[in-house]
Short mmCIF file of C-alpha atoms in Angstrom, two decimals:
data_model
loop_
_atom_site.label_atom_id
_atom_site.label_comp_id
_atom_site.label_asym_id
_atom_site.label_seq_id
_atom_site.Cartn_x
_atom_site.Cartn_y
_atom_site.Cartn_z
CA UNK A 8 144.86 174.18 106.94
CA UNK A 9 142.21 171.76 108.12
CA UNK A 10 140.32 172.46 104.88
CA UNK A 11 142.84 170.71 102.63
CA UNK A 12 143.16 167.64 104.87
CA UNK A 13 139.37 167.30 104.81
CA UNK A 14 139.57 167.33 101.04
CA UNK A 15 142.24 164.63 101.02
CA UNK A 16 140.01 162.49 103.22
CA UNK A 17 136.93 163.12 101.07
CA UNK A 18 138.89 162.23 97.94
CA UNK A 19 139.73 158.88 99.52
CA UNK A 20 136.05 158.30 100.28
CA UNK A 21 135.07 159.12 96.71
CA UNK A 22 137.79 156.87 95.25
CA UNK A 23 136.69 154.03 97.51
CA UNK A 24 133.05 154.47 96.46
CA UNK A 25 134.02 154.55 92.78
CA UNK A 26 135.87 151.27 93.29
CA UNK A 27 132.92 149.65 95.05
CA UNK A 28 130.38 150.96 92.51
CA UNK A 29 132.44 149.48 89.67
CA UNK A 30 132.60 145.82 90.69
CA UNK A 31 130.82 143.07 88.77
CA UNK A 32 127.76 141.61 90.45
CA UNK A 33 125.59 138.57 89.83
CA UNK A 34 121.85 138.29 90.37
CA UNK A 35 120.70 137.08 93.76
CA UNK A 36 118.88 134.17 92.08
CA UNK A 37 122.20 132.95 90.68
CA UNK A 38 124.15 133.52 93.90
CA UNK A 39 121.43 131.85 95.98
CA UNK A 40 121.33 128.84 93.66
CA UNK A 41 125.08 128.40 94.06
CA UNK A 42 124.91 128.65 97.86
CA UNK A 43 122.15 126.05 97.87
CA UNK A 44 124.07 123.74 95.57
CA UNK A 45 127.13 123.88 97.81
CA UNK A 46 125.02 122.96 100.86
CA UNK A 47 123.37 120.03 99.15
CA UNK A 48 126.61 118.72 97.63
CA UNK A 49 128.35 118.68 101.00
CA UNK A 50 125.40 117.64 103.18
CA UNK A 51 126.45 114.00 103.44
CA UNK A 52 129.83 115.00 104.85
CA UNK A 53 128.46 117.33 107.51
CA UNK A 54 128.45 115.41 110.83
CA UNK A 55 126.45 118.01 112.78
CA UNK A 56 123.83 118.02 110.02
CA UNK A 57 123.50 114.27 109.49
CA UNK A 58 124.01 113.36 113.13
CA UNK A 59 126.77 110.84 112.63
CA UNK A 60 126.54 107.60 114.55
CA UNK A 61 127.82 107.56 118.11
CA UNK A 62 130.54 105.07 117.26
CA UNK A 63 132.14 107.53 114.83
CA UNK A 64 131.78 110.74 116.77
CA UNK A 65 134.59 111.07 119.30
CA UNK A 66 132.55 113.35 121.51
CA UNK A 67 129.46 111.21 121.83
CA UNK A 68 129.35 108.58 124.55
CA UNK A 69 130.88 105.27 123.47
CA UNK A 70 129.25 101.98 124.21
CA UNK A 71 131.12 100.51 127.13
CA UNK A 72 133.00 97.29 126.53
CA UNK A 73 133.99 95.04 129.34
CA UNK A 74 136.53 92.27 129.64
CA UNK A 75 135.03 88.87 130.15
CA UNK B 107 134.58 153.79 121.92
CA UNK B 108 133.78 155.90 118.86
CA UNK B 109 135.78 158.48 117.08
CA UNK B 110 133.79 160.92 115.02
CA UNK B 111 134.57 161.15 111.33
CA UNK B 112 135.13 164.89 111.21
CA UNK B 113 135.69 164.81 107.47
CA UNK B 114 132.00 164.16 106.90
CA UNK B 115 130.77 166.97 109.08
CA UNK B 116 133.34 169.72 108.81
CA UNK B 117 132.52 173.34 109.14
CA UNK B 118 134.91 175.87 107.69
CA UNK B 119 134.57 179.26 109.31
CA UNK B 120 135.36 182.15 107.03
CA UNK B 121 137.29 184.89 108.71
CA UNK B 122 138.82 186.92 105.89
CA UNK B 123 141.45 189.01 107.63
CA UNK B 124 143.47 188.64 104.42
CA UNK B 125 141.52 188.72 101.13
CA UNK B 126 143.66 185.97 99.47
CA UNK B 127 142.97 183.62 102.36
CA UNK B 128 139.26 184.29 101.98
CA UNK B 129 139.37 183.28 98.31
CA UNK B 130 141.31 180.12 99.20
CA UNK B 131 138.72 179.26 101.83
CA UNK B 132 135.91 179.65 99.34
CA UNK B 133 137.71 177.46 96.78
CA UNK B 134 138.33 174.71 99.34
CA UNK B 135 134.71 174.91 100.40
CA UNK B 136 133.55 174.50 96.81
CA UNK B 137 135.86 171.53 96.14
CA UNK B 138 134.67 169.90 99.35
CA UNK B 139 131.02 170.45 98.45
CA UNK B 140 131.67 168.99 95.00
CA UNK B 141 133.30 165.91 96.50
CA UNK B 142 130.47 165.51 98.99
CA UNK B 143 127.88 165.56 96.25
CA UNK B 144 129.85 163.06 94.16
CA UNK B 145 130.07 160.80 97.22
CA UNK B 146 126.29 161.02 97.72
CA UNK B 147 125.56 160.23 94.08
CA UNK B 148 128.01 157.28 94.11
CA UNK B 149 126.28 155.91 97.21
CA UNK B 150 122.88 156.03 95.49
CA UNK B 151 124.34 154.48 92.37
CA UNK B 152 125.72 151.65 94.52
CA UNK B 153 122.28 151.07 96.06
CA UNK B 154 120.67 151.16 92.62
CA UNK B 155 123.10 148.65 91.13
CA UNK B 156 122.64 146.29 94.07
CA UNK B 157 118.84 146.63 93.91
CA UNK B 158 118.72 145.82 90.16
CA UNK B 159 120.03 142.32 90.83
CA UNK B 160 117.78 141.65 93.80
CA UNK B 161 115.36 139.47 91.86
CA UNK B 162 114.56 136.94 94.56
CA UNK B 163 115.13 136.04 98.22
CA UNK B 164 117.39 133.16 99.28
CA UNK B 165 114.60 131.41 101.19
CA UNK B 166 112.39 131.54 98.08
CA UNK B 167 115.07 129.79 96.02
CA UNK B 168 115.31 127.22 98.83
CA UNK B 169 111.58 126.49 99.03
CA UNK B 170 111.96 123.17 97.24
CA UNK B 171 114.78 121.99 99.48
CA UNK B 172 113.84 119.35 102.02
CA UNK B 173 113.33 120.75 105.51
CA UNK B 174 115.60 119.71 108.34
CA UNK B 175 114.41 117.29 110.99
CA UNK B 176 114.81 117.49 114.72
CA UNK B 177 118.30 117.95 116.03
CA UNK B 178 119.64 116.27 119.12
CA UNK B 179 122.60 118.31 120.24
CA UNK B 180 123.77 118.23 123.81
CA UNK B 181 126.67 119.28 125.93
CA UNK B 182 129.13 116.39 125.73
CA UNK B 183 132.00 117.93 127.68
CA UNK B 184 132.31 120.82 130.10
CA UNK B 185 135.74 122.42 130.48
CA UNK B 186 136.14 123.97 133.91
CA UNK B 187 139.18 125.83 135.10
CA UNK B 188 138.96 129.48 134.18
CA UNK B 189 138.52 131.82 137.13
CA UNK B 190 136.48 134.37 135.24
CA UNK B 191 134.56 135.03 132.00
CA UNK B 192 135.75 133.05 128.99
CA UNK B 193 136.17 135.56 126.15
CA UNK B 194 137.59 133.62 123.23
CA UNK B 195 138.49 130.14 122.04
CA UNK B 196 139.96 128.41 119.00
CA UNK B 197 140.36 124.80 117.83
CA UNK B 198 143.65 123.18 116.95
CA UNK B 199 143.81 121.53 113.51
CA UNK B 200 144.13 118.17 115.29
CA UNK B 201 140.38 118.47 116.04
CA UNK B 202 140.78 117.77 119.73
CA UNK B 203 142.79 120.55 121.33
CA UNK B 204 141.35 123.92 122.20
CA UNK B 205 142.90 127.18 123.38
CA UNK B 206 140.76 129.55 125.45
CA UNK B 207 141.34 132.92 127.07
CA UNK B 208 139.65 134.69 129.92
CA UNK B 209 139.05 137.96 131.74
CA UNK B 210 141.27 136.68 134.53
CA UNK B 211 144.31 136.90 132.27
CA UNK B 212 144.72 133.16 131.80
CA UNK B 213 145.14 131.32 128.52
CA UNK B 214 144.55 127.56 128.75
CA UNK B 215 145.15 124.77 126.24
CA UNK B 216 142.76 121.82 126.72
CA UNK B 217 142.38 118.33 125.32
CA UNK B 218 138.65 118.47 124.55
CA UNK B 219 138.31 114.65 124.44
CA UNK B 220 139.57 114.11 127.99
CA UNK B 221 138.92 117.67 129.35
CA UNK B 222 142.51 117.72 130.67
CA UNK B 223 144.38 121.01 130.78
CA UNK B 224 147.65 120.67 128.89
CA UNK B 225 149.14 124.17 129.23
CA UNK B 226 148.33 127.36 131.08
CA UNK B 227 149.80 130.83 130.71
CA UNK B 228 149.12 133.90 132.80
CA UNK B 229 149.12 137.06 130.71
CA UNK B 230 150.34 140.35 132.19
CA UNK B 231 146.91 141.90 131.49
CA UNK B 232 143.31 141.05 132.25
CA UNK B 233 140.62 140.74 129.54
CA UNK B 234 142.46 138.50 127.09
CA UNK B 235 139.89 139.04 124.35
CA UNK B 236 141.57 137.16 121.56
CA UNK B 237 143.34 133.85 121.17
CA UNK B 238 144.21 131.61 118.25
CA UNK B 239 145.88 128.28 117.60
CA UNK B 240 148.75 128.14 115.10
CA UNK B 241 148.16 125.88 112.08
CA UNK B 242 151.05 123.62 113.12
CA UNK B 243 149.54 123.18 116.58
CA UNK B 244 152.88 124.20 118.06
CA UNK B 245 151.99 127.68 119.26
CA UNK B 246 149.14 129.91 120.38
CA UNK B 247 148.62 133.65 119.98
CA UNK B 248 146.70 135.89 122.37
CA UNK B 249 146.16 139.46 123.49
CA UNK B 250 143.64 141.96 124.78
CA UNK B 251 143.89 145.02 126.98
CA UNK B 252 147.67 145.00 126.59
CA UNK B 253 147.07 146.24 123.00
CA UNK B 254 149.40 143.52 121.78
CA UNK B 255 149.26 140.09 120.19
CA UNK B 256 151.87 137.72 121.58
CA UNK B 257 152.84 134.24 120.40
CA UNK B 258 153.69 131.44 122.85
CA UNK B 259 155.40 128.33 121.47
CA UNK B 260 153.88 125.26 123.16
CA UNK B 261 156.41 123.07 124.85
CA UNK B 262 156.16 119.30 125.11
CA UNK B 263 157.53 119.67 128.61
CA UNK B 264 154.48 120.49 130.73
CA UNK B 265 156.62 121.95 133.47
CA UNK B 266 158.32 124.50 131.26
CA UNK B 267 157.34 128.09 131.86
CA UNK B 268 155.67 129.13 128.61
CA UNK B 269 155.86 132.82 129.47
CA UNK B 270 159.64 132.68 129.15
CA UNK B 271 159.48 132.03 125.39
CA UNK B 272 156.79 134.66 124.71
CA UNK B 273 157.21 136.69 121.53
CA UNK B 274 155.48 140.07 121.14
CA UNK B 275 154.29 140.37 117.57
CA UNK B 276 151.57 142.98 117.09
CA UNK B 277 151.31 146.45 118.60
CA UNK B 278 148.09 148.43 118.34
CA UNK B 279 147.12 151.69 120.00
CA UNK B 280 144.04 150.18 121.62
CA UNK B 281 142.79 146.76 122.73
CA UNK B 282 143.26 143.66 120.59
CA UNK B 283 139.81 142.30 119.71
CA UNK B 284 140.69 139.34 117.47
CA UNK B 285 143.65 137.52 115.98
CA UNK B 286 144.17 134.71 113.50
CA UNK B 287 147.17 132.99 111.96
CA UNK B 288 147.07 132.96 108.17
CA UNK B 289 147.92 129.75 106.28
CA UNK B 290 151.11 129.26 108.26
CA UNK B 291 152.65 129.96 111.65
CA UNK B 292 154.54 132.85 110.04
CA UNK B 293 151.89 135.54 109.78
CA UNK B 294 149.17 136.85 112.05
CA UNK B 295 146.18 139.02 111.24
CA UNK B 296 144.84 141.25 114.03
CA UNK B 297 141.91 143.59 114.64
CA UNK B 298 141.76 146.30 117.26
CA UNK B 299 139.77 148.87 119.17
CA UNK B 300 141.99 151.41 117.41
CA UNK B 301 139.80 150.94 114.30
CA UNK B 302 142.37 149.09 112.19
CA UNK B 303 143.32 145.56 111.18
CA UNK B 304 146.93 144.59 110.54
CA UNK B 305 149.02 141.78 109.10
CA UNK B 306 152.27 140.93 110.93
CA UNK B 307 155.34 138.78 110.38
CA UNK B 308 155.65 136.59 113.47
CA UNK B 309 159.43 136.10 113.38
CA UNK B 310 160.40 139.77 113.09
CA UNK B 311 157.28 141.45 114.49
CA UNK B 312 157.24 143.60 111.37
CA UNK B 313 154.01 145.20 110.18
CA UNK B 314 153.39 143.85 106.67
CA UNK B 315 150.11 145.60 105.83
CA UNK B 316 147.56 147.72 107.62
CA UNK B 317 143.87 148.03 106.83
CA UNK B 318 142.14 151.37 107.37
CA UNK B 319 138.49 152.06 106.69
CA UNK B 320 136.44 151.27 109.76
CA UNK B 321 135.18 154.37 111.54
CA UNK B 322 135.24 152.79 115.00
CA UNK B 323 136.54 149.73 116.91
CA UNK B 324 136.99 146.60 114.83
CA UNK B 325 135.61 143.67 116.83
CA UNK B 326 136.12 140.59 114.68
CA UNK B 327 137.72 139.13 111.60
CA UNK B 328 137.77 135.92 109.58
CA UNK B 329 140.09 134.74 106.82
CA UNK B 330 138.64 133.47 103.54
CA UNK B 331 139.00 129.69 103.05
CA UNK B 332 142.43 129.19 101.51
CA UNK B 333 141.08 128.06 98.14
CA UNK B 334 139.41 131.40 97.50
CA UNK B 335 142.41 133.64 97.77
CA UNK B 336 143.90 136.34 99.90
CA UNK B 337 140.97 138.15 101.45
CA UNK B 338 139.46 138.53 104.87
CA UNK B 339 136.33 140.08 106.35
CA UNK B 340 136.13 142.31 109.44
CA UNK B 341 133.21 143.69 111.46
CA UNK B 342 133.05 146.66 113.78
CA UNK B 343 131.25 149.10 116.02
CA UNK B 344 130.54 151.23 112.94
CA UNK B 345 127.98 148.50 111.96
CA UNK B 346 130.03 147.76 108.85
CA UNK B 347 131.45 144.51 107.56
CA UNK B 348 134.41 145.11 105.25
CA UNK B 349 136.10 142.66 102.88
CA UNK B 350 139.82 143.36 102.35
CA UNK B 351 142.52 142.40 99.88
CA UNK B 352 145.39 141.22 102.10
CA UNK B 353 148.14 142.11 99.65
CA UNK B 354 147.09 145.65 98.75
CA UNK B 355 145.37 146.69 101.98
CA UNK B 356 142.40 147.80 99.89
CA UNK B 357 138.82 147.47 101.09
CA UNK B 358 137.11 145.74 98.16
CA UNK B 359 133.54 145.47 99.43
CA UNK B 360 131.62 147.00 102.31
CA UNK B 361 128.24 146.10 103.81
CA UNK B 362 126.23 148.26 106.19
CA UNK B 363 122.84 146.77 107.03
CA UNK B 364 123.18 145.86 110.69
CA UNK B 365 121.67 148.24 113.21
CA UNK B 366 124.36 147.87 115.83
CA UNK B 367 127.90 146.61 116.52
CA UNK B 368 128.99 143.54 114.56
CA UNK B 369 130.53 141.14 117.08
CA UNK B 370 131.35 138.22 114.83
CA UNK B 371 131.95 137.45 111.15
CA UNK B 372 132.50 134.04 109.58
CA UNK B 373 132.95 132.92 105.97
CA UNK B 374 130.56 130.44 104.41
CA UNK B 375 132.59 127.27 103.62
CA UNK B 376 132.61 127.97 99.84
CA UNK B 377 134.11 131.42 100.42
CA UNK B 378 131.34 133.09 98.36
CA UNK B 379 129.49 134.51 101.35
CA UNK B 380 129.90 135.34 105.01
CA UNK B 381 127.65 135.51 108.08
CA UNK B 382 127.66 138.16 110.77
CA UNK B 383 126.28 138.38 114.31
CA UNK B 384 125.36 141.69 115.91
CA UNK B 385 124.15 143.47 119.03
CA UNK B 386 120.97 144.13 117.02
CA UNK B 387 119.99 140.48 117.85
CA UNK B 388 120.21 139.33 114.24
CA UNK B 389 122.57 137.20 112.19
CA UNK B 390 122.84 138.06 108.52
CA UNK B 391 124.22 136.41 105.41
CA UNK B 392 126.02 138.51 102.77
CA UNK B 393 126.79 137.07 99.35
CA UNK B 394 130.04 138.44 97.91
CA UNK B 395 129.20 137.88 94.24
CA UNK B 396 125.74 139.48 94.53
CA UNK B 397 127.36 142.15 96.71
CA UNK B 398 124.43 142.33 99.14
CA UNK B 399 122.73 140.93 102.19
CA UNK B 400 120.73 137.84 101.16
CA UNK B 401 119.27 136.62 104.45
CA UNK B 402 118.42 137.78 107.99
CA UNK B 403 118.18 135.25 110.82
CA UNK B 404 115.96 136.75 113.49
CA UNK B 405 112.84 136.26 115.56
CA UNK B 406 110.74 138.74 117.51
CA UNK B 407 111.38 136.70 120.63
CA UNK B 408 115.16 137.04 120.26
CA UNK B 409 116.12 140.42 121.66
CA UNK B 410 119.64 139.87 122.97
CA UNK B 411 122.78 140.42 120.95
CA UNK B 412 124.70 137.73 119.09
CA UNK B 413 128.29 137.43 120.24
CA UNK B 414 129.59 134.72 117.94
CA UNK B 415 128.61 132.75 114.79
CA UNK B 416 129.93 129.76 112.86
CA UNK B 417 128.77 127.42 110.08
CA UNK B 418 128.54 123.64 110.06
CA UNK B 419 130.79 121.97 107.46
CA UNK B 420 128.29 122.09 104.56
CA UNK B 421 127.16 125.62 105.38
CA UNK B 422 123.58 124.46 105.91
CA UNK B 423 123.54 125.24 109.63
CA UNK B 424 124.49 128.53 111.28
CA UNK B 425 125.19 128.42 115.00
CA UNK B 426 124.84 131.65 116.98
CA UNK B 427 125.90 132.26 120.58
CA UNK B 428 123.73 134.86 122.26
CA UNK B 429 123.87 137.21 125.25
CA UNK B 430 120.71 135.57 126.65
CA UNK B 431 122.85 132.47 127.43
CA UNK B 432 121.44 130.39 124.55
CA UNK B 433 122.64 129.01 121.23
CA UNK B 434 120.25 129.31 118.29
CA UNK B 435 120.74 127.00 115.33
CA UNK B 436 119.51 128.36 111.97
CA UNK B 437 118.72 126.72 108.62
CA UNK B 438 120.89 128.96 106.44
CA UNK B 439 118.87 128.34 103.25
CA UNK B 440 115.34 128.58 104.62
CA UNK B 441 116.03 131.28 107.19
CA UNK B 442 114.25 129.43 109.99
CA UNK B 443 115.47 128.43 113.43
CA UNK B 444 115.86 124.66 113.79
CA UNK B 445 116.97 124.41 117.39
CA UNK B 446 117.64 126.35 120.56
CA UNK B 447 120.24 125.01 123.00
CA UNK B 448 120.40 125.72 126.72
CA UNK B 449 123.14 125.03 129.20
CA UNK B 450 125.32 128.01 129.84
CA UNK B 451 124.57 130.09 132.91
CA UNK B 452 125.66 133.38 131.47
CA UNK B 453 126.36 135.01 128.10
CA UNK B 454 127.83 132.87 125.37
CA UNK B 455 130.86 134.88 124.28
CA UNK B 456 132.56 132.67 121.71
CA UNK B 457 131.58 129.76 119.45
CA UNK B 458 133.57 127.66 116.95
CA UNK B 459 132.82 124.50 115.00
CA UNK B 460 135.61 121.90 115.16
CA UNK B 461 137.84 121.51 112.07
CA UNK B 462 136.21 118.21 111.05
CA UNK B 463 132.71 119.40 111.88
CA UNK B 464 131.97 116.71 114.46
CA UNK B 465 131.24 119.16 117.27
CA UNK B 466 131.21 122.82 118.19
CA UNK B 467 132.59 124.52 121.24
CA UNK B 468 131.24 127.51 123.17
CA UNK B 469 132.81 129.72 125.81
CA UNK B 470 130.79 131.73 128.30
CA UNK B 471 130.84 134.39 130.96
CA UNK B 472 129.88 131.53 133.30
CA UNK B 473 133.64 130.64 133.28
CA UNK B 474 133.18 127.39 131.38
CA UNK B 475 133.52 126.02 127.89
CA UNK B 476 131.15 123.40 126.53
CA UNK B 477 131.55 120.95 123.67
CA UNK B 478 128.29 120.17 121.85
CA UNK B 479 127.56 117.31 119.47
#
């Protein structure tokens, strides 16, 4: 009967929601502070952010050297 | 392609030809109604719990952070060779090779430094929507309208026919939308238009785990950075982004704030958050520990969908490839746009930052790939 398979499906939905409702959460202020801290800690090592010098970036044009 | 979740909207017609059947029908109806009401109350409880912890916005916390200056990012290489729309690309761990796939059925491996093509494979189908480089750099995986994900070992001999060594790994019942190797060459994670994701053993082709929960096509996936454990995030046409436990197959968190299909999901480098890009023209940031959306990256002037997103190495910049041919660069903490990049002559369909963060690559419906730095 389609009725009982609908119930099985609904039970799954309810179980899933119970699981999701039960997880531990932190305040946004805390989570945001951690995201910010990560950014700032790793900023120096982020080439696209700091715009690394052309000599170090393999994709930027190299200065041409010529044989004398 | 949508399939309707009948279980939410079922109608049981009572036709009591036999009295016992009628009673059964009524009982089932009552149980169903009870479950429905519990589901509604759990959903509101979820919203309530999330709202309680929403004490501040991310950009408010970031007010004291120094603003970003002007960015000079240009196209440094253009990779030409595909005969039709580029649909997907991935970087090799060696930070210079790239694999790309196209609507014309071709998969090409490039050396991004020199722009030389190193390998090319012709797939038996058109619309190769997904491709990925193996961690070892010795193989690539791809698939699309063939509903499969196949692995091609890369030969050092450029003349060898790669198609001869092809290994079919994944089988879905609809198109393959995305694929990714896990930490090794041995397992592949796939997402499909059939609404599921799946984890496969490459050697045997065996299905190791399947992930059910999306109500429509799954369009994208991303694996959590290896330090943070065995989870991945997927996004779909049901506007949901789901976080999954790879071992159990369980959906552990679900987010539904986008107003249209989610085309791209990417973890923040710390693994504590992920970004998404959608047809609703916005990118959003979801924090996993706060269990909610914490930022929206949008502007009134941006009305075309986002096809692809990725973070710079520190997570401070979010790059988005858009259907209006541009790339918008966002300050993740402050929520503002820091740059808009022009160059492609059609939709940007795929975007990935290189493994060492020195550049990012884009693929477009204009048949080309560009490397930006």
